[in-house]
């Protein structure tokens, strides 16, 4: 018997040898019967699990085969984790699943469930499962008896004649397992025809299977799962209230939000045991437990698949169980994940508990890892032959086969034939997908990162205006208590954002505003003041103090059908959670070819120039971490009238295109009233009435230009706090006879390149005023845009020093000043 398994051939040989050694049962068992008196699984169901596991195992072998001649690009497999097929079997195909990368068997079983090809819960609801006392337990609508009977008979016929080797066999039809295999193999070879990521990455995901692609297994998807669970439950309760009241409680101005999943669905997310140590996992568990403690319900099932190793690093014995058991507010379930019966029992119990109670739980499955971490991993470098042999004895595919043989459902020969048929099928499909086209241009690669449809966004803004001024006028007047913002006189930046958010919530019934202090207090700076009173605690709520969880809630809410507007209290605090934007939010369309999206508008009070307050953590002047995220929209409104228009644009873009927008609001300008002198009112602006929204629309990637004097001598390109400083500097220059054009970028990503090049070329002299740091600052992007755009005139830059912002007056030593802007322009003019 082989004991030092490091190759696919060794693993396959070991399985065959062990299977051949199994003694046949004294008699045959009807597949419609339970495989054991104490087991909830019938023979037909166990055969379905075996098919899913065998397909997954053959996919792992095919992945290594493809890599051996340079045609496969992904070798992290599921070998040893095939017990997760039992988790899929315990769920419904409408339950959204966020899976880690060892979920091949889960994916295959879910595909067969959705196709109605297995004797487990299918598209119509739950299937009756025999209970130990002989009665059927049903947790949902039972499908027609003839459907279940047909499935069982199909499996029985195959087991009886040894031809149950793939339900596409004689007729040549490709069954759901083969279809799932084709999906996975296309991912391995980076085929452009792969159904979810389109060749951009190998992930488990398909919209029709409610499987949401995730970027990794280090728990970055867990906060999103919590957010999806919270949103799903809130939508379910909203629907229930609406049915009882006979109307939508969120109003009738816009379309009420609809979840893509059934009302009683639960969210499942799986991860490896090493991920319990990751900050994202800690945040997700803590948030789920925190909300459970407050009485809010989050129907999330966390599934920890524990093979004892994180790459080559061992998990201390007992650590994972102790950690998971200690999570407050999260129910703990566990089982041997290599035992199909016990894994299925535990998964049914855990999923049923979450579905009934709408509360979070964790299912801890002990597993094994076969063939190492990935194709290049020599596991013998950190594991002994004895350890590897012990894992082989717990091979979950072999465990399922052993139970089938012992129960008399199938013979070893029949199962080997079934296994080989899957293998031949997978190899045939692998050879077919080898010739499929790959992504062949940059345009194809980036097509789904962040598609822009500006005409539709503009139309959405115009439609919102028509509703607010027409059928929604009465509701709008009621929301504002009869004091409409357009009649309130000139507003500050903070007041304008507040009014735009209030209007947005009226037009988007699925819009939710949340973050630290945003509800009862109305935000640290009062920007969300009054929104909770107007729209209720279900739509405007305070969160716990954790930025990762705040963004995770937003990601899940957007996925579930809401329009989330989370607030990160200060820009400096975003760095605690930036991967939720970079790795999760921005990649969703990229990894799903647009099948999934996470519309979201993140509000971030930021930038510097707060007088007498804060230091670095309240005056962070760096946007570099946002600027390099592909597809992210970054808006920096400087003036009140622009702020309202840009809020409307961001909301419309998120609703129409699924955009992820970050609205960086300059704190120092929130309550500013004067421009040239204290109290002159030049930095206030009237709030536009709905009839003027379309005309005042601020398209993404378009700048605003101010002319001072003749506007013919120098162009000043800036944003945020730089706008008011540059306008004051331009006034000083005008007294000296110098005419300036001040270009407010408004949008940091995408930059308004055409506007920048046009306005710079108009004077031939451009001064870039960048309040962010000299290295990695916005100014670098502006200058690069000028060069790429063919600008040939003179250019100069004024930027903040590469330093954190110090406390008090020392801040003036490192930040851009009006004097520096004026002097920079004079130097440029003197050339």
XYZ file of N, CA and C in Angstrom, residues 555-737:
549
model
N -20.949 45.708 1.463
C -20.758 44.779 0.356
C -21.872 43.738 0.313
N -22.208 43.208 1.473
C -23.272 42.218 1.513
C -24.627 42.811 1.209
N -24.873 44.024 1.699
C -26.155 44.681 1.454
C -26.354 44.943 -0.030
N -25.293 45.407 -0.704
C -25.394 45.647 -2.136
C -25.655 44.372 -2.910
N -25.006 43.306 -2.486
C -25.187 42.011 -3.130
C -26.619 41.510 -2.968
N -27.229 41.829 -1.819
C -28.568 41.341 -1.510
C -29.676 42.184 -2.124
N -29.328 43.307 -2.753
C -30.350 44.102 -3.430
C -30.583 45.480 -2.866
N -29.819 45.879 -1.837
C -29.959 47.217 -1.278
C -28.957 48.175 -1.923
N -29.078 49.450 -1.600
C -28.133 50.462 -2.051
C -27.473 51.046 -0.800
N -26.354 50.473 -0.384
C -25.741 50.878 0.883
C -24.906 52.148 0.760
N -24.997 52.988 1.786
C -24.185 54.198 1.879
C -23.514 54.190 3.260
N -22.426 53.438 3.404
C -21.721 53.398 4.681
C -20.812 54.607 4.855
N -20.564 54.965 6.098
C -19.617 56.033 6.382
C -18.420 55.474 7.138
N -17.226 55.826 6.656
C -15.995 55.605 7.402
C -15.691 56.936 8.083
N -15.613 56.940 9.398
C -15.657 58.200 10.134
C -14.552 59.178 9.767
N -13.358 58.677 9.507
C -12.241 59.516 9.056
C -11.443 58.748 8.013
N -10.851 59.484 7.101
C -10.072 58.872 6.033
C -8.970 57.976 6.579
N -8.311 58.378 7.660
C -7.224 57.580 8.218
C -7.704 56.214 8.673
N -8.980 56.124 9.042
C -9.501 54.858 9.535
C -9.781 53.868 8.400
N -9.834 54.362 7.173
C -10.093 53.487 6.037
C -8.999 52.441 5.869
N -7.780 52.791 6.254
C -6.651 51.884 6.034
C -6.802 50.592 6.824
N -7.614 50.602 7.883
C -7.868 49.367 8.620
C -8.630 48.358 7.767
N -9.303 48.844 6.743
C -10.249 47.992 6.018
C -10.124 48.101 4.510
N -9.013 48.618 4.041
C -8.941 48.934 2.609
C -9.114 47.716 1.709
N -8.773 46.506 2.199
C -8.921 45.337 1.329
C -10.379 45.025 1.035
N -11.300 45.482 1.889
C -12.707 45.281 1.582
C -13.117 46.065 0.339
N -12.426 47.174 0.079
C -12.657 47.923 -1.157
C -11.844 47.353 -2.306
N -10.553 47.141 -2.051
C -9.663 46.690 -3.123
C -9.924 45.244 -3.528
N -9.890 44.338 -2.537
C -9.963 42.918 -2.857
C -11.366 42.379 -3.030
N -12.353 43.011 -2.402
C -13.717 42.486 -2.456
C -14.639 43.322 -3.342
N -14.753 44.606 -3.034
C -15.707 45.442 -3.775
C -15.297 45.621 -5.230
N -14.076 46.065 -5.453
C -13.651 46.423 -6.808
C -13.503 45.214 -7.717
N -13.328 44.021 -7.153
C -13.121 42.843 -7.998
C -14.410 42.098 -8.327
N -15.530 42.482 -7.740
C -16.739 41.671 -7.895
C -17.166 41.548 -9.352
N -17.277 42.646 -10.056
C -17.665 42.566 -11.470
C -16.572 41.869 -12.276
N -15.321 42.137 -11.939
C -14.181 41.539 -12.646
C -14.225 40.022 -12.546
N -14.546 39.506 -11.357
C -14.551 38.066 -11.143
C -15.861 37.401 -11.534
N -16.869 38.197 -11.874
C -18.159 37.597 -12.209
C -18.675 38.032 -13.575
N -17.854 38.706 -14.345
C -18.264 39.193 -15.669
C -19.570 39.970 -15.598
N -19.765 40.649 -14.488
C -20.952 41.473 -14.321
C -22.176 40.733 -13.834
N -22.081 39.415 -13.610
C -23.229 38.657 -13.126
C -23.592 39.063 -11.706
N -22.595 39.456 -10.924
C -22.809 39.981 -9.587
C -22.221 41.385 -9.525
N -22.776 42.207 -8.671
C -22.238 43.529 -8.468
C -22.521 43.958 -7.033
N -21.753 44.923 -6.561
C -21.986 45.416 -5.208
C -22.062 46.934 -5.219
N -23.210 47.476 -5.659
C -23.364 48.935 -5.678
C -23.165 49.493 -4.277
N -22.406 50.564 -4.172
C -22.130 51.118 -2.855
C -21.557 52.515 -3.011
N -21.980 53.423 -2.135
C -21.406 54.765 -2.061
C -20.840 54.919 -0.656
N -19.527 54.925 -0.564
C -18.860 55.038 0.730
C -18.558 56.508 1.000
N -19.089 57.025 2.092
C -18.805 58.406 2.489
C -17.626 58.416 3.457
N -16.637 59.276 3.156
C -15.442 59.341 3.994
C -15.085 60.796 4.273
N -15.383 61.325 5.452
C -14.850 62.640 5.823
C -13.323 62.558 5.832
N -12.673 63.487 5.142
C -11.222 63.355 5.043
C -10.516 64.631 4.655
N -9.256 64.477 4.332
C -8.325 65.531 3.969
C -8.019 66.421 5.181
N -7.188 67.418 4.975
C -6.613 68.154 6.108
C -7.261 69.529 6.286
N -6.532 70.402 6.970
C -6.905 71.813 7.176
C -7.964 72.036 8.253
N -8.212 71.057 9.118
C -9.064 71.339 10.269
C -8.286 72.207 11.250
N -8.825 73.312 11.576
C -8.130 74.233 12.471
C -8.234 73.756 13.918
N -7.068 73.674 14.571
C -7.031 73.398 16.001
C -7.531 72.034 16.400
N -7.423 71.032 15.515
C -7.973 69.740 15.885
C -7.248 68.614 15.176
N -6.963 67.580 15.918
C -6.786 66.286 15.290
C -5.415 65.735 15.040
N -4.547 66.448 14.364
C -3.326 65.801 13.940
C -3.593 64.804 12.827
N -2.677 63.867 12.656
C -2.702 62.984 11.493
C -4.009 62.216 11.335
N -4.509 61.596 12.399
C -5.650 60.711 12.236
C -6.956 61.447 11.944
N -6.969 62.753 12.085
C -8.158 63.512 11.713
C -7.855 64.493 10.582
N -6.659 64.407 10.042
C -6.249 65.271 8.931
C -5.456 64.472 7.899
N -5.926 63.297 7.590
C -5.195 62.445 6.643
C -5.346 63.013 5.234
N -4.223 63.311 4.605
C -4.272 63.926 3.271
C -3.786 62.985 2.175
N -3.936 61.668 2.378
C -3.484 60.700 1.386
C -4.656 59.974 0.738
N -4.674 59.987 -0.589
C -5.689 59.248 -1.350
C -5.069 58.134 -2.180
N -3.783 57.883 -1.954
C -3.060 56.936 -2.805
C -3.667 55.545 -2.769
N -4.106 55.105 -1.592
C -4.639 53.744 -1.479
C -5.921 53.571 -2.281
N -6.632 54.657 -2.525
C -7.850 54.596 -3.330
C -7.562 54.737 -4.816
N -6.582 55.565 -5.134
C -6.341 55.909 -6.538
C -5.890 54.722 -7.379
N -5.267 53.720 -6.759
C -4.749 52.631 -7.591
C -5.691 51.429 -7.641
N -6.928 51.594 -7.156
C -7.894 50.499 -7.222
C -8.657 50.593 -8.536
N -8.502 49.627 -9.425
C -9.170 49.700 -10.726
C -10.691 49.796 -10.593
N -11.267 50.730 -11.336
C -12.711 50.840 -11.411
C -13.377 51.648 -10.328
N -12.654 51.963 -9.265
C -13.250 52.708 -8.165
C -13.525 54.146 -8.600
N -14.709 54.659 -8.250
C -15.035 56.061 -8.490
C -14.668 56.835 -7.227
N -13.863 57.878 -7.370
C -13.473 58.700 -6.226
C -13.943 60.123 -6.495
N -14.843 60.599 -5.648
C -15.404 61.936 -5.799
C -14.962 62.806 -4.630
N -14.543 64.034 -4.928
C -14.157 64.984 -3.880
C -14.886 66.298 -4.145
N -16.073 66.462 -3.580
C -16.801 67.718 -3.788
C -16.215 68.832 -2.931
N -16.061 70.019 -3.527
C -15.513 71.152 -2.787
C -16.602 72.161 -2.432
N -17.571 72.334 -3.321
C -18.616 73.350 -3.114
C -19.952 72.689 -2.793
N -20.823 73.371 -2.069
C -22.118 72.789 -1.712
C -22.971 72.375 -2.908
N -23.025 73.204 -3.948
C -23.857 72.853 -5.093
C -23.296 71.648 -5.843
N -21.965 71.584 -5.958
C -21.358 70.400 -6.564
C -21.612 69.168 -5.707
N -21.546 69.321 -4.393
C -21.688 68.179 -3.489
C -23.030 67.486 -3.688
N -24.113 68.259 -3.732
C -25.433 67.652 -3.915
C -25.525 66.935 -5.255
N -25.021 67.577 -6.303
C -25.066 66.966 -7.632
C -24.229 65.696 -7.683
N -23.072 65.706 -7.024
C -22.194 64.539 -7.055
C -22.748 63.395 -6.218
N -23.436 63.707 -5.136
C -24.118 62.653 -4.375
C -25.156 61.981 -5.259
N -25.947 62.787 -5.968
C -26.969 62.212 -6.854
C -26.323 61.367 -7.951
N -25.212 61.834 -8.489
C -24.530 61.077 -9.543
C -24.009 59.752 -9.013
N -23.398 59.773 -7.834
C -22.866 58.539 -7.256
C -23.974 57.534 -6.979
N -25.077 57.997 -6.433
C -26.201 57.099 -6.174
C -26.747 56.524 -7.476
N -26.877 57.364 -8.471
C -27.394 56.898 -9.760
C -26.438 55.917 -10.413
N -25.135 56.195 -10.359
C -24.154 55.308 -10.966
C -24.130 53.959 -10.263
N -24.252 53.968 -8.951
C -24.287 52.704 -8.218
C -25.532 51.912 -8.563
N -26.673 52.599 -8.655
C -27.921 51.912 -8.974
C -27.940 51.403 -10.413
N -27.406 52.189 -11.336
C -27.469 51.840 -12.760
C -26.359 50.877 -13.160
N -25.138 51.184 -12.767
C -23.976 50.410 -13.217
C -23.373 49.524 -12.138
N -23.900 49.585 -10.931
C -23.293 48.811 -9.850
C -21.961 49.367 -9.405
N -21.739 50.646 -9.602
C -20.448 51.260 -9.290
C -20.169 51.254 -7.795
N -18.887 51.149 -7.482
C -18.417 51.346 -6.111
C -17.812 52.746 -6.066
N -18.465 53.640 -5.344
C -18.054 55.040 -5.292
C -17.565 55.389 -3.891
N -16.534 56.193 -3.830
C -16.038 56.712 -2.558
C -16.159 58.229 -2.615
N -16.989 58.779 -1.749
C -17.202 60.214 -1.681
C -16.339 60.751 -0.540
N -15.212 61.353 -0.894
C -14.309 61.926 0.104
C -14.743 63.369 0.342
N -15.253 63.617 1.528
C -15.823 64.930 1.848
C -14.816 65.746 2.657
N -14.339 66.875 2.121
C -13.339 67.679 2.839
C -13.894 68.218 4.155
N -13.388 67.701 5.258
C -13.915 68.078 6.572
C -13.826 69.585 6.801
N -12.700 70.163 6.412
C -12.477 71.588 6.683
C -13.467 72.481 5.948
N -14.128 71.940 4.923
C -15.087 72.734 4.159
C -16.538 72.471 4.555
N -16.775 71.512 5.447
C -18.140 71.157 5.830
C -18.976 72.383 6.207
N -18.438 73.225 7.068
C -19.211 74.336 7.608
C -18.655 75.698 7.182
N -17.801 75.695 6.176
C -17.228 76.932 5.660
C -18.308 77.774 4.971
N -18.288 79.078 5.248
C -19.271 79.973 4.644
C -18.620 81.020 3.746
N -17.462 81.478 4.151
C -16.814 82.536 3.389
C -15.721 82.017 2.473
N -15.465 82.789 1.427
C -14.380 82.454 0.503
C -13.245 83.472 0.628
N -13.554 84.736 0.395
C -12.518 85.769 0.429
C -12.391 86.408 1.804
N -13.480 86.399 2.557
C -13.454 86.973 3.897
C -14.450 86.213 4.754
N -14.178 86.116 6.042
C -15.058 85.426 6.966
C -16.469 86.026 6.885
N -17.442 85.184 6.600
C -18.820 85.640 6.586
C -19.292 86.264 5.294
N -18.460 86.196 4.217
C -18.935 86.805 2.969
C -19.970 85.934 2.241
N -20.139 84.697 2.700
C -21.167 83.833 2.119
C -20.841 83.296 0.749
N -19.633 83.538 0.266
C -19.279 83.124 -1.098
C -19.070 81.611 -1.240
N -18.976 80.907 -0.084
C -18.796 79.451 -0.192
C -20.096 78.707 0.138
N -21.178 79.427 0.198
C -22.494 78.822 0.355
C -23.156 78.708 -1.016
N -24.176 77.890 -1.105
C -24.891 77.756 -2.382
C -26.312 77.299 -2.117
N -27.229 77.754 -2.965
C -28.605 77.299 -2.871
C -28.703 75.835 -3.295
N -29.622 75.125 -2.664
C -29.899 73.739 -3.046
C -30.856 73.758 -4.231
N -30.509 73.027 -5.263
C -31.318 73.048 -6.487
C -32.653 72.350 -6.275
N -33.719 72.961 -6.782
C -35.014 72.279 -6.743
C -35.002 71.190 -7.825
N -35.853 70.166 -7.684
C -35.784 69.016 -8.593
C -35.771 69.365 -10.072
N -36.492 70.411 -10.453
C -36.528 70.771 -11.866
C -35.181 71.175 -12.423
N -34.221 71.492 -11.556
C -32.892 71.911 -12.011
C -31.837 70.822 -11.858
N -32.224 69.649 -11.359
C -31.231 68.600 -11.142
C -30.588 68.121 -12.438
N -31.382 67.945 -13.464
C -30.831 67.436 -14.725
C -29.855 68.428 -15.335
N -30.214 69.694 -15.318
C -29.326 70.713 -15.887
C -28.041 70.844 -15.078
N -28.127 70.600 -13.767
C -26.955 70.710 -12.909
C -26.244 69.396 -12.679
N -26.544 68.401 -13.486
C -25.930 67.078 -13.335
C -24.410 67.167 -13.426
N -23.714 66.448 -12.543
C -22.246 66.425 -12.526
C -21.779 65.049 -12.990
N -21.523 64.873 -14.272
C -21.132 63.554 -14.781
C -19.811 63.086 -14.179
N -19.681 61.793 -13.976
C -18.421 61.235 -13.488
C -17.320 61.550 -14.490
N -16.202 62.042 -13.969
C -15.056 62.335 -14.828
C -15.133 63.645 -15.567
N -15.948 64.599 -15.080
C -16.007 65.921 -15.687
C -15.692 66.978 -14.621
N -14.819 67.908 -14.996
C -14.353 68.939 -14.069
C -15.269 70.160 -14.100
N -15.025 71.080 -13.159
C -15.693 72.373 -13.146
C -14.623 73.440 -13.287
N -14.869 74.424 -14.143
C -13.850 75.435 -14.448
C -14.341 76.818 -14.036
N -13.475 77.566 -13.356
C -13.748 78.943 -12.949
C -12.794 79.863 -13.704
N -13.321 80.950 -14.227
C -12.473 81.951 -14.865
C -12.291 83.146 -13.946
N -11.069 83.560 -13.730
C -10.758 84.713 -12.884
C -9.950 85.701 -13.724
N -10.432 86.930 -13.816
C -9.762 87.898 -14.676
C -9.947 87.510 -16.129
N -8.911 87.675 -16.902
C -8.980 87.330 -18.324
C -8.993 85.831 -18.564
N -8.539 85.051 -17.573
C -8.471 83.590 -17.658
C -7.591 83.115 -18.801
N -6.593 83.938 -19.178
C -5.783 83.606 -20.351
C -4.321 83.294 -20.035
N -3.897 83.470 -18.798
C -2.466 83.404 -18.513
C -1.999 82.097 -17.874
N -2.757 81.565 -16.968
C -2.312 80.358 -16.268
C -3.522 79.507 -15.895
N -3.328 78.206 -15.936
C -4.365 77.263 -15.541
C -3.947 76.594 -14.236
N -4.821 76.651 -13.247
C -4.552 76.008 -11.962
C -5.486 74.810 -11.831
N -4.890 73.630 -11.749
C -5.671 72.386 -11.637
C -5.594 71.911 -10.197
N -6.759 71.705 -9.570
C -6.766 71.381 -8.148
C -8.045 70.644 -7.787
N -8.282 70.466 -6.494
C -9.484 69.778 -6.007
C -9.599 70.023 -4.509
N -10.760 69.690 -3.929
C -10.945 69.745 -2.493
C -10.640 71.101 -1.894
N -9.857 71.115 -0.815
C -9.487 72.368 -0.165
C -8.691 73.274 -1.093
N -8.040 72.672 -2.087
C -7.251 73.451 -3.028
C -8.076 74.388 -3.872
N -9.374 74.101 -4.008
C -10.217 74.947 -4.864
C -10.369 76.332 -4.257
N -10.766 76.405 -3.008
C -10.941 77.727 -2.388
C -9.607 78.453 -2.259
N -8.545 77.731 -1.908
C -7.228 78.372 -1.816
C -6.784 78.895 -3.177
N -7.022 78.118 -4.215
C -6.610 78.538 -5.559
C -7.428 79.718 -6.061
N -8.704 79.755 -5.724
C -9.525 80.899 -6.117
C -9.060 82.175 -5.421
N -8.663 82.051 -4.168
C -8.134 83.231 -3.476
C -6.786 83.645 -4.064
N -5.952 82.647 -4.393
C -4.679 82.968 -5.031
C -4.898 83.609 -6.395
N -5.903 83.117 -7.133
C -6.206 83.684 -8.444
C -6.673 85.128 -8.320
N -7.415 85.433 -7.251
C -7.853 86.818 -7.032
C -6.648 87.722 -6.780
N -5.684 87.228 -6.033
C -4.460 87.996 -5.793
C -3.719 88.224 -7.096
N -3.630 87.173 -7.914
C -2.941 87.292 -9.204
C -3.694 88.243 -10.140
N -5.015 88.244 -10.056
C -5.804 89.141 -10.900
C -5.493 90.592 -10.576
N -5.231 90.899 -9.306
C -4.849 92.258 -8.923
C -3.507 92.644 -9.545
N -2.724 91.641 -9.925
C -1.429 91.883 -10.569
C -1.544 91.819 -12.092
N -2.788 91.665 -12.579
C -3.011 91.626 -14.019
C -2.896 90.258 -14.645
